[in-house]
Every structure is written in structure tokens, then in C-alpha cells.
Amino acid sequence: MERKLIFFDIDGTLTSAHKFGFVYDSTKEALRLLQENGHFIALATGRAAFRARAFQKQIQIPNMVCEGGNQLVFDYETLSYELPDQEVFYPIYELAMKEKMGIAVSLQDNRLRISPNDLFHRYAGDFSNFMDVQIDPQFQLTTQGIRRLFLAGDLVRIQSLILPLLPKGIGIMHYMDDQFIIIEPDDKYKGIQRMIDHLQEDEKNVVVFGDGPNDRQMFRDAPFSIAMGNAIPELKELADYVCPASDEDGIYRACKHFGWI
């Protein structure tokens, strides 16, 4: 059996699309059998490393591409981290300040965010379950290494103003009912290619699974892509194969279909 290098998105792919964070036994069994059969498996997620590590330990997948493609973890240890191009953030930050949006900035791999004023607290509502925001009126963007920007206010207007400023590899993420959006690295496949280089494997054996907007770039570039049955329509159109939904044993049934387990 030819060894496959399989990368999985988390939410709505490995986890249920309807029960947050829940992983079905069939999915766990598929992952166990994939490893038993000699395939390489890894997470491919936009999550910050510290958040992804919690799920990584839960699901017992030792490898991952996280931080939207900017960080590699192999056998639970960080291989590398690449800070996003800081020039990307300057015009976004300046526009957000000019338009009086709420702003918070991630500087480290943890829950702490820095905000130059109280507007983020005012617009974002209760975000305490997701992050801790510290106000620092002396904050200067150019003196820091920025991982992510968080913007709050009129989200529709914010996105319309910010989207034209985003280059390839940087995207907008909005989680459910959160009253803020995140500007973050968004090129998982860049990280996958670096992982393949580390493994010294053939890229043609890469398989990616996903369901959402931040999987689009990965699906465009990967040699073989599988969309979950619950995936957004655009991703299904990009996919080489559409499997059943994550809540219908999609991972297990897809791996069985292709003879990987």
C-alpha cells in the first residue's frame, strides 16, 4: 500500500459539525488505523499553536501544521515558526485606528492581547472565554512582532474595508457569534509543503481533508483534496472527492473507500 501523507482540518472535519469539539469514535478509529497502516497523519489548522495543542493531545495526532501554515509541530515538538510579514498589518492597523474600530493585537502564543484603547472592550462584548485583553495606550505597532489582529465594531463594514488590503496568505476569520474578526495567516498548504520537505517525502502523496473557508487555499494547491459532506459549496467544487458529513462517519468512510484503512 502506498504511504499517504494526510492532513486534517479540525472544526467540522475531525469534529462534529453540530457538537462543538466532539469527535466520533469512527473518526478516532480511522486515525488509529491510518497510523497502524503506515500513513503519516497531521492536523492542518488556522488555530494558534497553544489552542491547537490542546486538541492535538485529545486526538493523539503528534504532528500538525498550525498558525494558518506558519508553524510546524512534529512528534509534539515545534519544528519551526514563521512570523507573518509585518508590512501586511501596518495599513490595516492604521485604517482601523482612523475608522475608530476596536483593535486587539496578539504578540505571543497565549491568550493575552494588547489594545491601544477601550474600543475593543466596548464593541466586542464578553470575550473572556477566548482571550484576555490588556489596554496599553503607549502601544506602538512597529516595535512588535504581530501574530494576529483582532477587529471589533460593525463587522460587515470592517470586512468591506479590510478585504482589499489582504494579500495572499492572510485571511479573515469569524467564529460563530463572536463580535470580532481575526486577521491571521491563511495558507495551510505552505506549511504542508514545508512539512513534506522535512519528511523528505513525495508531495504527490499528500491528501487534505476540510470543510470551511480557510481550507480553500489548501484545496487549490493540494494534489488530492477531500471535502466533507458538510463543507461549504465552494470547497466541494474545488475538491477531488466529497465524502459523507463529519457527523455521518465521513472520515472513516472516505479512508475505507480509498483503501487506506
mmCIF file of C-alpha atoms in Angstrom:
data_model
loop_
_atom_site.group_PDB
_atom_site.id
_atom_site.type_symbol
_atom_site.label_atom_id
_atom_site.label_comp_id
_atom_site.label_asym_id
_atom_site.label_seq_id
_atom_site.Cartn_x
_atom_site.Cartn_y
_atom_site.Cartn_z
ATOM 1 C CA MET A 1 0.000 0.000 0.000
ATOM 2 C CA GLU A 2 1.407 3.407 -0.971
ATOM 3 C CA ARG A 3 2.044 5.598 2.056
ATOM 4 C CA LYS A 4 -0.177 8.680 2.162
ATOM 5 C CA LEU A 5 0.545 11.986 3.910
ATOM 6 C CA ILE A 6 -2.862 13.024 5.216
ATOM 7 C CA PHE A 7 -3.651 16.446 6.695
ATOM 8 C CA PHE A 8 -6.915 17.144 8.524
ATOM 9 C CA ASP A 9 -8.681 20.396 9.314
ATOM 10 C CA ILE A 10 -10.204 20.342 12.818
ATOM 11 C CA ASP A 11 -13.609 22.005 13.214
ATOM 12 C CA GLY A 12 -16.321 20.366 11.138
ATOM 13 C CA THR A 13 -13.825 17.891 9.693
ATOM 14 C CA LEU A 14 -12.357 15.827 12.522
ATOM 15 C CA THR A 15 -15.015 17.172 14.863
ATOM 16 C CA SER A 16 -18.777 17.182 14.565
ATOM 17 C CA ALA A 17 -20.323 19.982 12.535
ATOM 18 C CA HIS A 18 -23.089 20.270 15.152
ATOM 19 C CA LYS A 19 -21.471 19.388 18.510
ATOM 20 C CA PHE A 20 -18.513 21.696 19.138
ATOM 21 C CA GLY A 21 -15.279 19.810 19.770
ATOM 22 C CA PHE A 22 -16.916 16.369 19.689
ATOM 23 C CA VAL A 23 -15.004 13.615 17.880
ATOM 24 C CA TYR A 24 -16.831 10.436 16.865
ATOM 25 C CA ASP A 25 -15.407 7.021 17.702
ATOM 26 C CA SER A 26 -15.364 6.154 13.996
ATOM 27 C CA THR A 27 -13.039 9.103 13.358
ATOM 28 C CA LYS A 28 -10.713 8.051 16.167
ATOM 29 C CA GLU A 29 -10.660 4.517 14.800
ATOM 30 C CA ALA A 30 -9.847 5.772 11.296
ATOM 31 C CA LEU A 31 -6.912 7.782 12.653
ATOM 32 C CA ARG A 32 -5.651 4.781 14.600
ATOM 33 C CA LEU A 33 -5.834 2.517 11.564
ATOM 34 C CA LEU A 34 -4.181 5.073 9.284
ATOM 35 C CA GLN A 35 -1.161 5.200 11.577
ATOM 36 C CA GLU A 36 -1.171 1.446 12.044
ATOM 37 C CA ASN A 37 -1.055 1.057 8.254
ATOM 38 C CA GLY A 38 1.981 3.319 7.996
ATOM 39 C CA HIS A 39 0.390 6.543 6.756
ATOM 40 C CA PHE A 40 1.561 9.921 8.046
ATOM 41 C CA ILE A 41 -1.220 11.982 9.611
ATOM 42 C CA ALA A 42 -1.239 15.581 10.825
ATOM 43 C CA LEU A 43 -3.567 18.410 11.721
ATOM 44 C CA ALA A 44 -3.782 21.378 9.347
ATOM 45 C CA THR A 45 -5.365 24.253 11.228
ATOM 46 C CA GLY A 46 -5.568 28.013 11.385
ATOM 47 C CA ARG A 47 -5.623 27.840 15.183
ATOM 48 C CA ALA A 48 -2.879 29.387 17.282
ATOM 49 C CA ALA A 49 -0.413 26.743 18.414
ATOM 50 C CA PHE A 50 -1.421 26.852 22.096
ATOM 51 C CA ARG A 51 -5.068 26.257 21.185
ATOM 52 C CA ALA A 52 -4.280 23.562 18.638
ATOM 53 C CA ARG A 53 -2.046 21.689 21.088
ATOM 54 C CA ALA A 54 -4.967 21.048 23.425
ATOM 55 C CA PHE A 55 -6.889 19.327 20.619
ATOM 56 C CA GLN A 56 -3.731 17.603 19.388
ATOM 57 C CA LYS A 57 -3.302 15.868 22.727
ATOM 58 C CA GLN A 58 -7.006 14.980 22.869
ATOM 59 C CA ILE A 59 -6.977 13.348 19.426
ATOM 60 C CA GLN A 60 -3.414 11.975 19.768
ATOM 61 C CA ILE A 61 -2.102 13.182 16.431
ATOM 62 C CA PRO A 62 1.584 14.005 17.068
ATOM 63 C CA ASN A 63 2.083 16.236 14.024
ATOM 64 C CA MET A 64 0.482 19.438 12.851
ATOM 65 C CA VAL A 65 0.614 22.487 10.660
ATOM 66 C CA CYS A 66 -0.927 25.311 12.707
ATOM 67 C CA GLU A 67 -0.970 29.122 12.850
ATOM 68 C CA GLY A 68 -2.524 29.065 9.365
ATOM 69 C CA GLY A 69 0.575 27.385 7.907
ATOM 70 C CA ASN A 70 3.211 29.364 9.833
ATOM 71 C CA GLN A 71 4.121 26.797 12.496
ATOM 72 C CA LEU A 72 5.128 23.151 12.194
ATOM 73 C CA VAL A 73 4.905 20.611 15.004
ATOM 74 C CA PHE A 74 6.449 17.163 14.582
ATOM 75 C CA ASP A 75 6.080 14.460 17.242
ATOM 76 C CA TYR A 76 4.584 17.108 19.564
ATOM 77 C CA GLU A 77 7.685 19.343 19.288
ATOM 78 C CA THR A 78 7.850 22.652 17.383
ATOM 79 C CA LEU A 79 9.963 22.355 14.255
ATOM 80 C CA SER A 80 9.657 25.978 13.169
ATOM 81 C CA TYR A 81 7.596 29.147 13.455
ATOM 82 C CA GLU A 82 7.472 31.882 10.828
ATOM 83 C CA LEU A 83 6.251 35.322 11.898
ATOM 84 C CA PRO A 84 3.779 36.811 9.373
ATOM 85 C CA ASP A 85 5.027 39.597 7.115
ATOM 86 C CA GLN A 86 4.671 42.609 9.410
ATOM 87 C CA GLU A 87 4.199 45.001 6.489
ATOM 88 C CA VAL A 88 0.774 43.395 5.966
ATOM 89 C CA PHE A 89 -0.502 44.604 9.331
ATOM 90 C CA TYR A 90 0.546 48.269 9.183
ATOM 91 C CA PRO A 91 -2.065 49.598 6.695
ATOM 92 C CA ILE A 92 -4.806 47.516 8.340
ATOM 93 C CA TYR A 93 -3.919 48.843 11.785
ATOM 94 C CA GLU A 94 -3.709 52.438 10.558
ATOM 95 C CA LEU A 95 -7.086 52.169 8.808
ATOM 96 C CA ALA A 96 -8.665 50.593 11.891
ATOM 97 C CA MET A 97 -7.368 53.424 14.095
ATOM 98 C CA LYS A 98 -8.578 56.048 11.624
ATOM 99 C CA GLU A 99 -12.044 54.453 11.405
ATOM 100 C CA LYS A 100 -12.219 54.042 15.205
ATOM 101 C CA MET A 101 -12.574 50.257 15.111
ATOM 102 C CA GLY A 102 -11.854 48.221 18.206
ATOM 103 C CA ILE A 103 -8.368 46.703 17.922
ATOM 104 C CA ALA A 104 -6.536 43.985 19.839
ATOM 105 C CA VAL A 105 -3.171 42.512 18.897
ATOM 106 C CA SER A 106 -1.674 39.072 19.546
ATOM 107 C CA LEU A 107 2.067 39.226 20.251
ATOM 108 C CA GLN A 108 2.658 35.825 21.865
ATOM 109 C CA ASP A 109 1.374 32.272 21.663
ATOM 110 C CA ASN A 110 -1.113 32.678 24.504
ATOM 111 C CA ARG A 111 -4.454 34.270 25.456
ATOM 112 C CA LEU A 112 -3.069 37.777 26.043
ATOM 113 C CA ARG A 113 -3.995 40.540 23.570
ATOM 114 C CA ILE A 114 -2.920 44.184 23.661
ATOM 115 C CA SER A 115 -5.310 47.010 22.768
ATOM 116 C CA PRO A 116 -4.390 50.712 22.351
ATOM 117 C CA ASN A 117 -7.692 51.937 23.828
ATOM 118 C CA ASP A 118 -11.014 50.760 25.274
ATOM 119 C CA LEU A 119 -12.901 50.468 21.956
ATOM 120 C CA PHE A 120 -12.321 46.728 21.613
ATOM 121 C CA HIS A 121 -13.828 46.122 25.054
ATOM 122 C CA ARG A 122 -16.744 48.361 24.125
ATOM 123 C CA TYR A 123 -17.555 46.683 20.787
ATOM 124 C CA ALA A 124 -16.594 43.044 21.350
ATOM 125 C CA GLY A 125 -18.783 42.307 24.345
ATOM 126 C CA ASP A 126 -17.847 39.404 26.600
ATOM 127 C CA PHE A 127 -14.817 37.701 25.073
ATOM 128 C CA SER A 128 -13.357 36.391 28.355
ATOM 129 C CA ASN A 129 -13.819 32.750 27.354
ATOM 130 C CA PHE A 130 -11.482 33.303 24.384
ATOM 131 C CA MET A 131 -8.814 35.841 25.376
ATOM 132 C CA ASP A 132 -7.539 38.362 27.914
ATOM 133 C CA VAL A 133 -7.229 41.938 26.621
ATOM 134 C CA GLN A 134 -4.873 44.448 28.228
ATOM 135 C CA ILE A 135 -5.152 48.161 27.358
ATOM 136 C CA ASP A 136 -1.839 49.872 26.650
ATOM 137 C CA PRO A 137 -2.170 53.491 25.384
ATOM 138 C CA GLN A 138 1.595 53.502 24.642
ATOM 139 C CA PHE A 139 1.422 50.540 22.272
ATOM 140 C CA GLN A 140 3.363 51.027 19.040
ATOM 141 C CA LEU A 141 2.699 48.519 16.258
ATOM 142 C CA THR A 142 6.091 48.835 14.543
ATOM 143 C CA THR A 143 8.034 47.786 17.635
ATOM 144 C CA GLN A 144 6.339 44.400 17.990
ATOM 145 C CA GLY A 145 6.151 41.032 16.292
ATOM 146 C CA ILE A 146 2.448 40.706 15.413
ATOM 147 C CA ARG A 147 0.871 37.252 15.099
ATOM 148 C CA ARG A 148 -2.759 38.342 14.599
ATOM 149 C CA LEU A 149 -5.008 41.392 14.604
ATOM 150 C CA PHE A 150 -8.494 41.367 16.162
ATOM 151 C CA LEU A 151 -11.021 43.971 14.986
ATOM 152 C CA ALA A 152 -14.412 44.787 16.522
ATOM 153 C CA GLY A 153 -17.273 47.089 15.584
ATOM 154 C CA ASP A 154 -19.559 46.967 12.549
ATOM 155 C CA LEU A 155 -18.255 43.635 11.220
ATOM 156 C CA VAL A 156 -19.828 43.938 7.761
ATOM 157 C CA ARG A 157 -18.275 47.359 7.256
ATOM 158 C CA ILE A 158 -14.953 46.255 8.708
ATOM 159 C CA GLN A 159 -14.690 43.349 6.289
ATOM 160 C CA SER A 160 -15.590 45.538 3.306
ATOM 161 C CA LEU A 161 -12.812 47.976 4.235
ATOM 162 C CA ILE A 162 -10.179 45.392 5.160
ATOM 163 C CA LEU A 163 -10.580 42.778 2.413
ATOM 164 C CA PRO A 164 -8.936 44.907 -0.324
ATOM 165 C CA LEU A 165 -5.846 45.227 1.893
ATOM 166 C CA LEU A 166 -5.286 41.488 2.365
ATOM 167 C CA PRO A 167 -2.555 39.812 0.287
ATOM 168 C CA LYS A 168 -2.449 36.095 -0.468
ATOM 169 C CA GLY A 169 -1.659 34.139 2.655
ATOM 170 C CA ILE A 170 -3.558 36.429 5.047
ATOM 171 C CA GLY A 171 -7.269 35.917 5.678
ATOM 172 C CA ILE A 172 -10.246 36.925 7.799
ATOM 173 C CA MET A 173 -11.732 34.510 10.318
ATOM 174 C CA HIS A 174 -15.007 34.965 12.196
ATOM 175 C CA TYR A 175 -16.153 32.395 14.745
ATOM 176 C CA MET A 176 -19.884 31.925 15.193
ATOM 177 C CA ASP A 177 -21.391 34.715 17.309
ATOM 178 C CA ASP A 178 -18.132 36.485 18.212
ATOM 179 C CA GLN A 179 -18.364 40.263 17.883
ATOM 180 C CA PHE A 180 -14.881 40.498 16.392
ATOM 181 C CA ILE A 181 -12.972 39.225 13.393
ATOM 182 C CA ILE A 182 -9.403 37.966 13.208
ATOM 183 C CA ILE A 183 -6.807 38.907 10.602
ATOM 184 C CA GLU A 184 -4.419 35.959 10.511
ATOM 185 C CA PRO A 185 -2.138 33.768 8.363
ATOM 186 C CA ASP A 186 -4.224 31.707 5.959
ATOM 187 C CA ASP A 187 -2.068 29.422 3.808
ATOM 188 C CA LYS A 188 -2.062 25.981 5.377
ATOM 189 C CA TYR A 189 -0.595 24.399 2.266
ATOM 190 C CA LYS A 190 2.567 26.478 2.600
ATOM 191 C CA GLY A 191 3.092 24.751 5.942
ATOM 192 C CA ILE A 192 2.204 21.359 4.477
ATOM 193 C CA GLN A 193 4.896 21.776 1.825
ATOM 194 C CA ARG A 194 7.451 22.608 4.489
ATOM 195 C CA MET A 195 6.390 19.520 6.445
ATOM 196 C CA ILE A 196 6.811 17.385 3.322
ATOM 197 C CA ASP A 197 10.301 18.812 2.855
ATOM 198 C CA HIS A 198 11.117 17.866 6.450
ATOM 199 C CA LEU A 199 9.835 14.338 5.898
ATOM 200 C CA GLN A 200 11.680 14.099 2.548
ATOM 201 C CA GLU A 201 8.543 12.560 1.059
ATOM 202 C CA ASP A 202 6.870 12.917 -2.342
ATOM 203 C CA GLU A 203 4.300 15.710 -2.457
ATOM 204 C CA LYS A 204 2.137 13.678 -4.843
ATOM 205 C CA ASN A 205 1.089 11.518 -1.874
ATOM 206 C CA VAL A 206 -0.460 14.442 0.035
ATOM 207 C CA VAL A 207 -4.177 14.235 0.864
ATOM 208 C CA VAL A 208 -6.080 17.042 2.613
ATOM 209 C CA PHE A 209 -9.475 16.961 4.339
ATOM 210 C CA GLY A 210 -11.502 20.106 5.065
ATOM 211 C CA ASP A 211 -14.873 21.801 5.215
ATOM 212 C CA GLY A 212 -14.569 25.568 5.546
ATOM 213 C CA PRO A 213 -13.425 28.878 4.027
ATOM 214 C CA ASN A 214 -9.897 28.711 5.438
ATOM 215 C CA ASP A 215 -9.371 25.395 3.615
ATOM 216 C CA ARG A 216 -9.768 26.951 0.166
ATOM 217 C CA GLN A 217 -6.112 27.714 -0.474
ATOM 218 C CA MET A 218 -5.156 24.251 0.740
ATOM 219 C CA PHE A 219 -7.656 22.668 -1.667
ATOM 220 C CA ARG A 220 -6.440 24.755 -4.599
ATOM 221 C CA ASP A 221 -2.829 23.653 -4.112
ATOM 222 C CA ALA A 222 -3.014 20.099 -2.782
ATOM 223 C CA PRO A 223 -2.612 17.180 -5.227
ATOM 224 C CA PHE A 224 -5.676 15.437 -3.730
ATOM 225 C CA SER A 225 -8.414 17.004 -1.616
ATOM 226 C CA ILE A 226 -11.463 15.585 0.141
ATOM 227 C CA ALA A 227 -14.345 17.823 1.228
ATOM 228 C CA MET A 228 -16.674 16.768 3.996
ATOM 229 C CA GLY A 229 -20.354 16.404 3.133
ATOM 230 C CA ASN A 230 -20.995 19.390 5.416
ATOM 231 C CA ALA A 231 -18.411 21.553 3.606
ATOM 232 C CA ILE A 232 -19.221 24.922 2.050
ATOM 233 C CA PRO A 233 -20.265 24.641 -1.638
ATOM 234 C CA GLU A 234 -17.126 26.382 -2.913
ATOM 235 C CA LEU A 235 -14.904 23.798 -1.234
ATOM 236 C CA LYS A 236 -16.913 20.926 -2.676
ATOM 237 C CA GLU A 237 -16.377 22.392 -6.139
ATOM 238 C CA LEU A 238 -12.619 22.521 -5.546
ATOM 239 C CA ALA A 239 -12.458 19.008 -4.078
ATOM 240 C CA ASP A 240 -11.344 15.872 -5.876
ATOM 241 C CA TYR A 241 -13.771 13.858 -3.764
ATOM 242 C CA VAL A 242 -16.693 14.650 -1.450
ATOM 243 C CA CYS A 243 -17.206 12.215 1.423
ATOM 244 C CA PRO A 244 -20.146 11.961 3.835
ATOM 245 C CA ALA A 245 -20.503 14.623 6.534
ATOM 246 C CA SER A 246 -18.379 14.577 9.671
ATOM 247 C CA ASP A 247 -21.494 13.545 11.607
ATOM 248 C CA GLU A 248 -22.015 10.605 9.222
ATOM 249 C CA ASP A 249 -18.645 8.875 9.747
ATOM 250 C CA GLY A 250 -17.196 10.813 6.805
ATOM 251 C CA ILE A 251 -13.521 10.416 7.714
ATOM 252 C CA TYR A 252 -13.800 6.688 8.310
ATOM 253 C CA ARG A 253 -15.863 6.052 5.196
ATOM 254 C CA ALA A 254 -13.543 8.081 2.958
ATOM 255 C CA CYS A 255 -10.419 6.280 4.227
ATOM 256 C CA LYS A 256 -12.186 2.936 3.773
ATOM 257 C CA HIS A 257 -13.308 3.936 0.258
ATOM 258 C CA PHE A 258 -9.735 4.578 -0.850
ATOM 259 C CA GLY A 259 -8.317 1.506 0.874
ATOM 260 C CA TRP A 260 -6.129 3.408 3.318
ATOM 261 C CA ILE A 261 -7.631 1.532 6.259
#
